[in-house]
């Protein structure tokens, strides 16, 4: 069973940066599509970014140009570099994995989730 552990969340001022990491225990990590989702207080979980096993990257419109997803298959880790953070980026950020390609923005397609890490952006 794949397990995911996120880290790197915290409190940052608007305009600042954070880098989230998600370490996976998957034996064949490189085969997984890895996604980042976030859930603001009192709201639903939304897609943020995804990295597919064939090298594709996808972003929500709200984070394009500010966030970058990357992965290190040798270290079985996916990263989310978040720059120019805004108060509306405040949320619990979740890492997710699925062994397939397609529908990467749909949270229901992912079958493994991390515990989440809190990101708070102050104004």
C-alpha positions as semicolon CSV with decimal commas, in nm:
position;residue;x (nm);y (nm);z (nm)
1;X;0,000;0,000;0,000
2;X;0,137;0,339;-0,101
3;X;0,175;0,595;0,175
4;X;0,224;0,969;0,132
5;X;0,368;1,213;0,385
6;X;0,353;1,587;0,324
7;X;0,576;1,847;0,482
8;X;0,673;2,209;0,438
9;X;0,357;2,392;0,534
10;X;0,353;2,689;0,766
11;X;0,273;3,055;0,813
12;X;0,399;3,307;0,559
13;X;0,322;3,666;0,473
14;X;0,153;3,758;0,147
15;X;0,406;3,769;-0,134
16;X;0,623;3,507;0,030
17;X;0,712;3,153;-0,075
18;X;0,683;2,802;0,059
19;X;0,791;2,466;-0,077
20;X;0,580;2,163;0,001
21;X;0,719;1,812;-0,021
22;X;0,541;1,481;-0,044
23;X;0,741;1,165;0,018
24;X;0,597;0,840;-0,114
25;X;0,658;0,481;-0,017
26;X;0,554;0,348;-0,357
27;X;0,790;0,094;-0,508
28;X;0,719;0,218;-0,860
29;X;0,682;0,587;-0,783
30;X;0,767;0,693;-1,137
31;X;0,452;0,524;-1,266
32;X;0,223;0,737;-1,053
33;X;0,046;1,055;-1,139
34;X;0,100;1,284;-0,840
35;X;-0,139;1,562;-0,756
36;X;-0,171;1,846;-0,511
37;X;-0,511;1,956;-0,386
38;X;-0,614;2,209;-0,125
39;X;-0,909;2,265;0,102
40;X;-0,970;2,614;0,240
41;X;-1,162;2,646;0,567
42;X;-1,528;2,562;0,515
43;X;-1,485;2,487;0,145
44;X;-1,444;2,187;-0,080
45;X;-1,117;2,030;-0,181
46;X;-0,988;2,175;-0,509
47;X;-0,726;2,077;-0,761
48;X;-0,398;2,270;-0,751
49;X;-0,142;2,090;-0,967
50;X;-0,048;1,750;-1,105
51;X;0,253;1,573;-1,252
52;X;0,197;1,269;-1,469
53;X;0,427;0,975;-1,525
54;X;0,486;1,083;-1,884
55;X;0,609;1,427;-1,782
56;X;0,296;1,633;-1,815
57;X;0,217;1,908;-1,568
58;X;-0,119;2,068;-1,502
59;X;-0,222;2,367;-1,294
60;X;-0,536;2,530;-1,169
61;X;-0,586;2,870;-1,328
62;X;-0,564;3,035;-0,987
63;X;-0,204;2,922;-0,936
64;X;-0,060;2,931;-1,289
65;X;0,259;3,135;-1,302
66;X;0,298;3,122;-0,922
67;X;0,315;2,753;-0,834
68;X;0,541;2,488;-0,982
69;X;0,507;2,113;-0,939
70;X;0,813;1,894;-0,979
71;X;0,917;1,542;-0,888
72;X;1,231;1,350;-0,807
73;X;1,159;0,990;-0,899
74;X;1,484;0,867;-0,747
75;X;1,385;1,015;-0,411
76;X;1,017;0,924;-0,459
77;X;0,918;1,279;-0,377
78;X;0,696;1,540;-0,539
79;X;0,729;1,910;-0,464
80;X;0,507;2,212;-0,489
81;X;0,697;2,541;-0,503
82;X;0,459;2,821;-0,415
83;X;0,562;3,179;-0,488
84;X;0,381;3,511;-0,463
85;X;0,147;3,364;-0,207
86;X;-0,185;3,531;-0,141
87;X;-0,419;3,511;0,159
88;X;-0,663;3,316;-0,058
89;X;-0,402;3,039;-0,088
90;X;-0,462;2,960;0,278
91;X;-0,574;2,598;0,301
92;X;-0,479;2,248;0,401
93;X;-0,274;2,110;0,113
94;X;-0,297;1,742;0,028
95;X;-0,075;1,523;-0,183
96;X;-0,242;1,245;-0,377
97;X;-0,138;0,959;-0,604
98;X;-0,298;0,745;-0,871
99;X;-0,148;0,481;-1,097
100;X;-0,303;0,607;-1,418
101;X;-0,305;0,896;-1,661
102;X;-0,609;1,107;-1,731
103;X;-0,854;1,307;-1,528
104;X;-0,572;1,446;-1,320
105;X;-0,778;1,739;-1,196
106;X;-1,051;1,513;-1,056
107;X;-0,992;1,429;-0,690
108;X;-1,213;1,120;-0,717
109;X;-0,959;0,958;-0,954
110;X;-0,691;0,951;-0,685
111;X;-0,682;0,655;-0,451
112;X;-0,403;0,745;-0,210
113;X;-0,391;1,062;-0,002
114;X;-0,153;1,216;0,246
115;X;-0,258;1,358;0,582
116;X;-0,235;1,719;0,464
117;X;-0,023;2,015;0,565
118;X;-0,152;2,357;0,667
119;X;-0,051;2,663;0,470
120;X;-0,152;3,000;0,613
121;X;-0,086;3,323;0,426
122;X;-0,127;3,641;0,627
123;X;-0,212;3,974;0,468
